[in-house]
Amino acid sequence: MKNKLPEYRKKHGYSQDRLAERLGVSRQTIISIEKGKYNPSLPLAMIMAELFQTNVESIFVLEEEDYK
């Protein structure tokens, strides 16, 4: 799954540390999500979308291989 988390994070003025603190996760979790090594839980993805005033699908995009 691709994500646009770095773009949304920067657009809203969050460092990785500050976003992690705001979401109650570690900075390493944010790094892993941004690198596509970890997919967040649905509740975490929904909190991110609410924080950035958008929908989950705008931040996280399924790719064709995700359906296999």
Short mmCIF file of N, CA, C and O in Angstrom, two decimals:
data_model
loop_
_atom_site.label_atom_id
_atom_site.label_comp_id
_atom_site.label_asym_id
_atom_site.label_seq_id
_atom_site.Cartn_x
_atom_site.Cartn_y
_atom_site.Cartn_z
N MET A 1 0.85 -1.17 0.00
CA MET A 1 0.00 0.00 0.00
C MET A 1 0.90 1.24 0.00
O MET A 1 1.81 1.35 0.82
N LYS A 2 0.62 2.13 -0.92
CA LYS A 2 1.35 3.40 -0.97
C LYS A 2 0.70 4.37 0.02
O LYS A 2 -0.47 4.21 0.37
N ASN A 3 1.47 5.36 0.41
CA ASN A 3 0.87 6.38 1.27
C ASN A 3 1.47 7.74 0.97
O ASN A 3 2.57 7.85 0.44
N LYS A 4 0.71 8.73 1.32
CA LYS A 4 1.12 10.13 1.14
C LYS A 4 1.33 10.79 2.50
O LYS A 4 1.22 12.01 2.63
N LEU A 5 1.63 9.98 3.49
CA LEU A 5 1.79 10.51 4.84
C LEU A 5 2.86 11.60 4.92
O LEU A 5 2.62 12.64 5.54
N PRO A 6 4.04 11.42 4.29
CA PRO A 6 5.05 12.49 4.40
C PRO A 6 4.53 13.83 3.86
O PRO A 6 4.78 14.88 4.45
N GLU A 7 3.78 13.77 2.76
CA GLU A 7 3.24 15.00 2.17
C GLU A 7 2.25 15.67 3.12
O GLU A 7 2.32 16.88 3.35
N TYR A 8 1.33 14.89 3.67
CA TYR A 8 0.34 15.46 4.60
C TYR A 8 1.01 15.96 5.87
O TYR A 8 0.65 17.02 6.38
N ARG A 9 1.98 15.20 6.37
CA ARG A 9 2.67 15.59 7.59
C ARG A 9 3.37 16.94 7.41
O ARG A 9 3.22 17.85 8.23
N LYS A 10 4.11 17.07 6.32
CA LYS A 10 4.84 18.31 6.05
C LYS A 10 3.90 19.47 5.77
O LYS A 10 4.13 20.59 6.24
N LYS A 11 2.85 19.20 5.01
CA LYS A 11 1.87 20.24 4.68
C LYS A 11 1.24 20.84 5.94
O LYS A 11 0.95 22.04 5.99
N HIS A 12 1.06 20.01 6.96
CA HIS A 12 0.45 20.46 8.21
C HIS A 12 1.47 20.85 9.27
O HIS A 12 1.12 21.12 10.42
N GLY A 13 2.75 20.86 8.89
CA GLY A 13 3.79 21.36 9.78
C GLY A 13 4.20 20.43 10.90
O GLY A 13 4.69 20.90 11.94
N TYR A 14 4.03 19.14 10.72
CA TYR A 14 4.42 18.17 11.74
C TYR A 14 5.78 17.56 11.43
O TYR A 14 6.02 17.14 10.30
N SER A 15 6.62 17.46 12.43
CA SER A 15 7.83 16.64 12.32
C SER A 15 7.38 15.20 12.59
O SER A 15 6.27 14.96 13.09
N GLN A 16 8.24 14.25 12.30
CA GLN A 16 7.90 12.87 12.60
C GLN A 16 7.69 12.69 14.10
O GLN A 16 6.77 11.99 14.52
N ASP A 17 8.53 13.32 14.89
CA ASP A 17 8.41 13.23 16.34
C ASP A 17 7.08 13.79 16.84
O ASP A 17 6.40 13.17 17.66
N ARG A 18 6.74 14.96 16.36
CA ARG A 18 5.50 15.63 16.81
C ARG A 18 4.27 14.85 16.38
O ARG A 18 3.32 14.71 17.15
N LEU A 19 4.27 14.33 15.14
CA LEU A 19 3.13 13.54 14.69
C LEU A 19 3.00 12.27 15.52
O LEU A 19 1.89 11.91 15.94
N ALA A 20 4.12 11.61 15.78
CA ALA A 20 4.10 10.40 16.61
C ALA A 20 3.51 10.70 17.99
O ALA A 20 2.65 9.95 18.48
N GLU A 21 3.96 11.80 18.58
CA GLU A 21 3.46 12.21 19.89
C GLU A 21 1.96 12.47 19.84
O GLU A 21 1.21 12.03 20.70
N ARG A 22 1.53 13.17 18.81
CA ARG A 22 0.10 13.51 18.67
C ARG A 22 -0.76 12.27 18.50
O ARG A 22 -1.90 12.22 18.97
N LEU A 23 -0.20 11.24 17.81
CA LEU A 23 -0.97 10.02 17.55
C LEU A 23 -0.79 8.95 18.62
O LEU A 23 -1.46 7.92 18.59
N GLY A 24 0.14 9.18 19.54
CA GLY A 24 0.38 8.20 20.60
C GLY A 24 1.13 6.97 20.13
O GLY A 24 0.91 5.87 20.64
N VAL A 25 2.00 7.15 19.13
CA VAL A 25 2.82 6.06 18.63
C VAL A 25 4.28 6.51 18.66
O VAL A 25 4.58 7.66 18.96
N SER A 26 5.19 5.60 18.34
CA SER A 26 6.60 5.95 18.33
C SER A 26 6.99 6.62 17.01
O SER A 26 6.30 6.46 16.00
N ARG A 27 8.09 7.33 17.04
CA ARG A 27 8.62 7.93 15.82
C ARG A 27 8.96 6.84 14.82
O ARG A 27 8.77 7.00 13.62
N GLN A 28 9.45 5.71 15.32
CA GLN A 28 9.78 4.58 14.45
C GLN A 28 8.54 4.08 13.71
O GLN A 28 8.63 3.68 12.55
N THR A 29 7.39 4.12 14.34
CA THR A 29 6.15 3.72 13.67
C THR A 29 5.86 4.65 12.51
O THR A 29 5.52 4.20 11.41
N ILE A 30 6.01 5.95 12.72
CA ILE A 30 5.79 6.92 11.65
C ILE A 30 6.77 6.68 10.51
O ILE A 30 6.38 6.67 9.33
N ILE A 31 8.03 6.47 10.84
CA ILE A 31 9.04 6.20 9.81
C ILE A 31 8.67 4.95 9.02
O ILE A 31 8.73 4.94 7.79
N SER A 32 8.27 3.88 9.71
CA SER A 32 7.91 2.63 9.04
C SER A 32 6.70 2.79 8.13
O SER A 32 6.66 2.23 7.04
N ILE A 33 5.71 3.55 8.58
CA ILE A 33 4.53 3.80 7.75
C ILE A 33 4.94 4.59 6.51
O ILE A 33 4.56 4.24 5.39
N GLU A 34 5.72 5.65 6.71
CA GLU A 34 6.13 6.49 5.58
C GLU A 34 6.94 5.70 4.55
O GLU A 34 6.84 5.96 3.35
N LYS A 35 7.75 4.75 5.00
CA LYS A 35 8.56 3.94 4.09
C LYS A 35 7.79 2.78 3.48
O LYS A 35 8.32 2.05 2.66
N GLY A 36 6.53 2.61 3.89
CA GLY A 36 5.71 1.52 3.36
C GLY A 36 6.05 0.16 3.94
O GLY A 36 5.65 -0.87 3.41
N LYS A 37 6.76 0.15 5.07
CA LYS A 37 7.13 -1.11 5.70
C LYS A 37 6.09 -1.59 6.71
O LYS A 37 6.15 -2.71 7.18
N TYR A 38 5.18 -0.70 7.06
CA TYR A 38 4.16 -1.02 8.05
C TYR A 38 2.87 -0.31 7.66
O TYR A 38 2.88 0.88 7.34
N ASN A 39 1.79 -1.06 7.67
CA ASN A 39 0.47 -0.47 7.42
C ASN A 39 -0.22 -0.25 8.76
O ASN A 39 -0.30 -1.17 9.58
N PRO A 40 -0.72 0.95 8.98
CA PRO A 40 -1.35 1.24 10.27
C PRO A 40 -2.67 0.49 10.42
O PRO A 40 -3.29 0.10 9.43
N SER A 41 -3.09 0.35 11.66
CA SER A 41 -4.41 -0.22 11.93
C SER A 41 -5.46 0.74 11.37
O SER A 41 -5.19 1.93 11.15
N LEU A 42 -6.64 0.24 11.16
CA LEU A 42 -7.73 1.09 10.67
C LEU A 42 -8.02 2.25 11.62
O LEU A 42 -8.15 3.39 11.17
N PRO A 43 -8.10 2.00 12.93
CA PRO A 43 -8.34 3.14 13.83
C PRO A 43 -7.25 4.21 13.73
O PRO A 43 -7.55 5.40 13.71
N LEU A 44 -5.98 3.80 13.63
CA LEU A 44 -4.90 4.77 13.51
C LEU A 44 -5.00 5.54 12.20
O LEU A 44 -4.83 6.76 12.17
N ALA A 45 -5.30 4.84 11.12
CA ALA A 45 -5.46 5.50 9.82
C ALA A 45 -6.60 6.51 9.86
O ALA A 45 -6.50 7.60 9.30
N MET A 46 -7.68 6.16 10.54
CA MET A 46 -8.82 7.07 10.64
C MET A 46 -8.49 8.30 11.48
O MET A 46 -8.91 9.41 11.16
N ILE A 47 -7.71 8.11 12.54
CA ILE A 47 -7.28 9.25 13.36
C ILE A 47 -6.39 10.18 12.54
O ILE A 47 -6.51 11.40 12.61
N MET A 48 -5.49 9.60 11.74
CA MET A 48 -4.64 10.41 10.87
C MET A 48 -5.50 11.22 9.90
O MET A 48 -5.26 12.42 9.72
N ALA A 49 -6.46 10.57 9.28
CA ALA A 49 -7.32 11.26 8.32
C ALA A 49 -8.07 12.41 9.00
O ALA A 49 -8.17 13.51 8.44
N GLU A 50 -8.56 12.17 10.20
CA GLU A 50 -9.27 13.24 10.93
C GLU A 50 -8.32 14.39 11.26
O GLU A 50 -8.67 15.56 11.11
N LEU A 51 -7.11 14.05 11.71
CA LEU A 51 -6.11 15.07 12.04
C LEU A 51 -5.79 15.95 10.83
O LEU A 51 -5.67 17.16 10.96
N PHE A 52 -5.68 15.32 9.66
CA PHE A 52 -5.34 16.05 8.45
C PHE A 52 -6.58 16.55 7.69
O PHE A 52 -6.47 17.07 6.59
N GLN A 53 -7.75 16.36 8.27
CA GLN A 53 -9.02 16.82 7.70
C GLN A 53 -9.21 16.32 6.27
O GLN A 53 -9.52 17.09 5.35
N THR A 54 -9.05 15.01 6.11
CA THR A 54 -9.24 14.37 4.81
C THR A 54 -9.79 12.98 5.06
O THR A 54 -10.17 12.65 6.18
N ASN A 55 -9.84 12.16 4.03
CA ASN A 55 -10.30 10.79 4.22
C ASN A 55 -9.12 9.83 4.13
O ASN A 55 -8.05 10.18 3.63
N VAL A 56 -9.31 8.63 4.63
CA VAL A 56 -8.24 7.63 4.66
C VAL A 56 -7.70 7.35 3.26
O VAL A 56 -6.49 7.22 3.07
N GLU A 57 -8.60 7.29 2.28
CA GLU A 57 -8.20 6.97 0.90
C GLU A 57 -7.31 8.04 0.28
O GLU A 57 -6.61 7.77 -0.69
N SER A 58 -7.33 9.23 0.82
CA SER A 58 -6.44 10.29 0.32
C SER A 58 -5.01 10.10 0.81
O SER A 58 -4.07 10.51 0.15
N ILE A 59 -4.86 9.48 1.96
CA ILE A 59 -3.54 9.26 2.54
C ILE A 59 -2.97 7.91 2.12
O ILE A 59 -1.80 7.80 1.79
N PHE A 60 -3.81 6.89 2.14
CA PHE A 60 -3.38 5.52 1.85
C PHE A 60 -4.05 5.01 0.59
O PHE A 60 -5.27 5.05 0.46
N VAL A 61 -3.24 4.52 -0.35
CA VAL A 61 -3.74 4.09 -1.65
C VAL A 61 -3.38 2.64 -1.86
O VAL A 61 -2.20 2.26 -1.84
N LEU A 62 -4.40 1.81 -2.10
CA LEU A 62 -4.15 0.40 -2.41
C LEU A 62 -3.56 0.28 -3.81
O LEU A 62 -3.98 0.96 -4.71
N GLU A 63 -2.61 -0.62 -3.93
CA GLU A 63 -2.01 -0.90 -5.23
C GLU A 63 -2.51 -2.26 -5.69
O GLU A 63 -3.03 -3.06 -4.90
N GLU A 64 -2.35 -2.53 -6.96
CA GLU A 64 -2.86 -3.77 -7.53
C GLU A 64 -2.35 -4.99 -6.78
O GLU A 64 -3.12 -5.93 -6.51
N GLU A 65 -1.08 -5.00 -6.39
CA GLU A 65 -0.55 -6.17 -5.69
C GLU A 65 -1.15 -6.37 -4.31
O GLU A 65 -1.05 -7.44 -3.73
N ASP A 66 -1.80 -5.36 -3.77
CA ASP A 66 -2.46 -5.49 -2.47
C ASP A 66 -3.69 -6.40 -2.57
O ASP A 66 -4.15 -6.91 -1.56
N TYR A 67 -4.22 -6.57 -3.77
CA TYR A 67 -5.40 -7.39 -3.96
C TYR A 67 -5.04 -8.86 -4.16
O TYR A 67 -5.91 -9.70 -4.24
N LYS A 68 -3.78 -9.18 -4.29
CA LYS A 68 -3.36 -10.56 -4.56
C LYS A 68 -3.05 -11.29 -3.29
O LYS A 68 -2.75 -10.80 -2.29
#
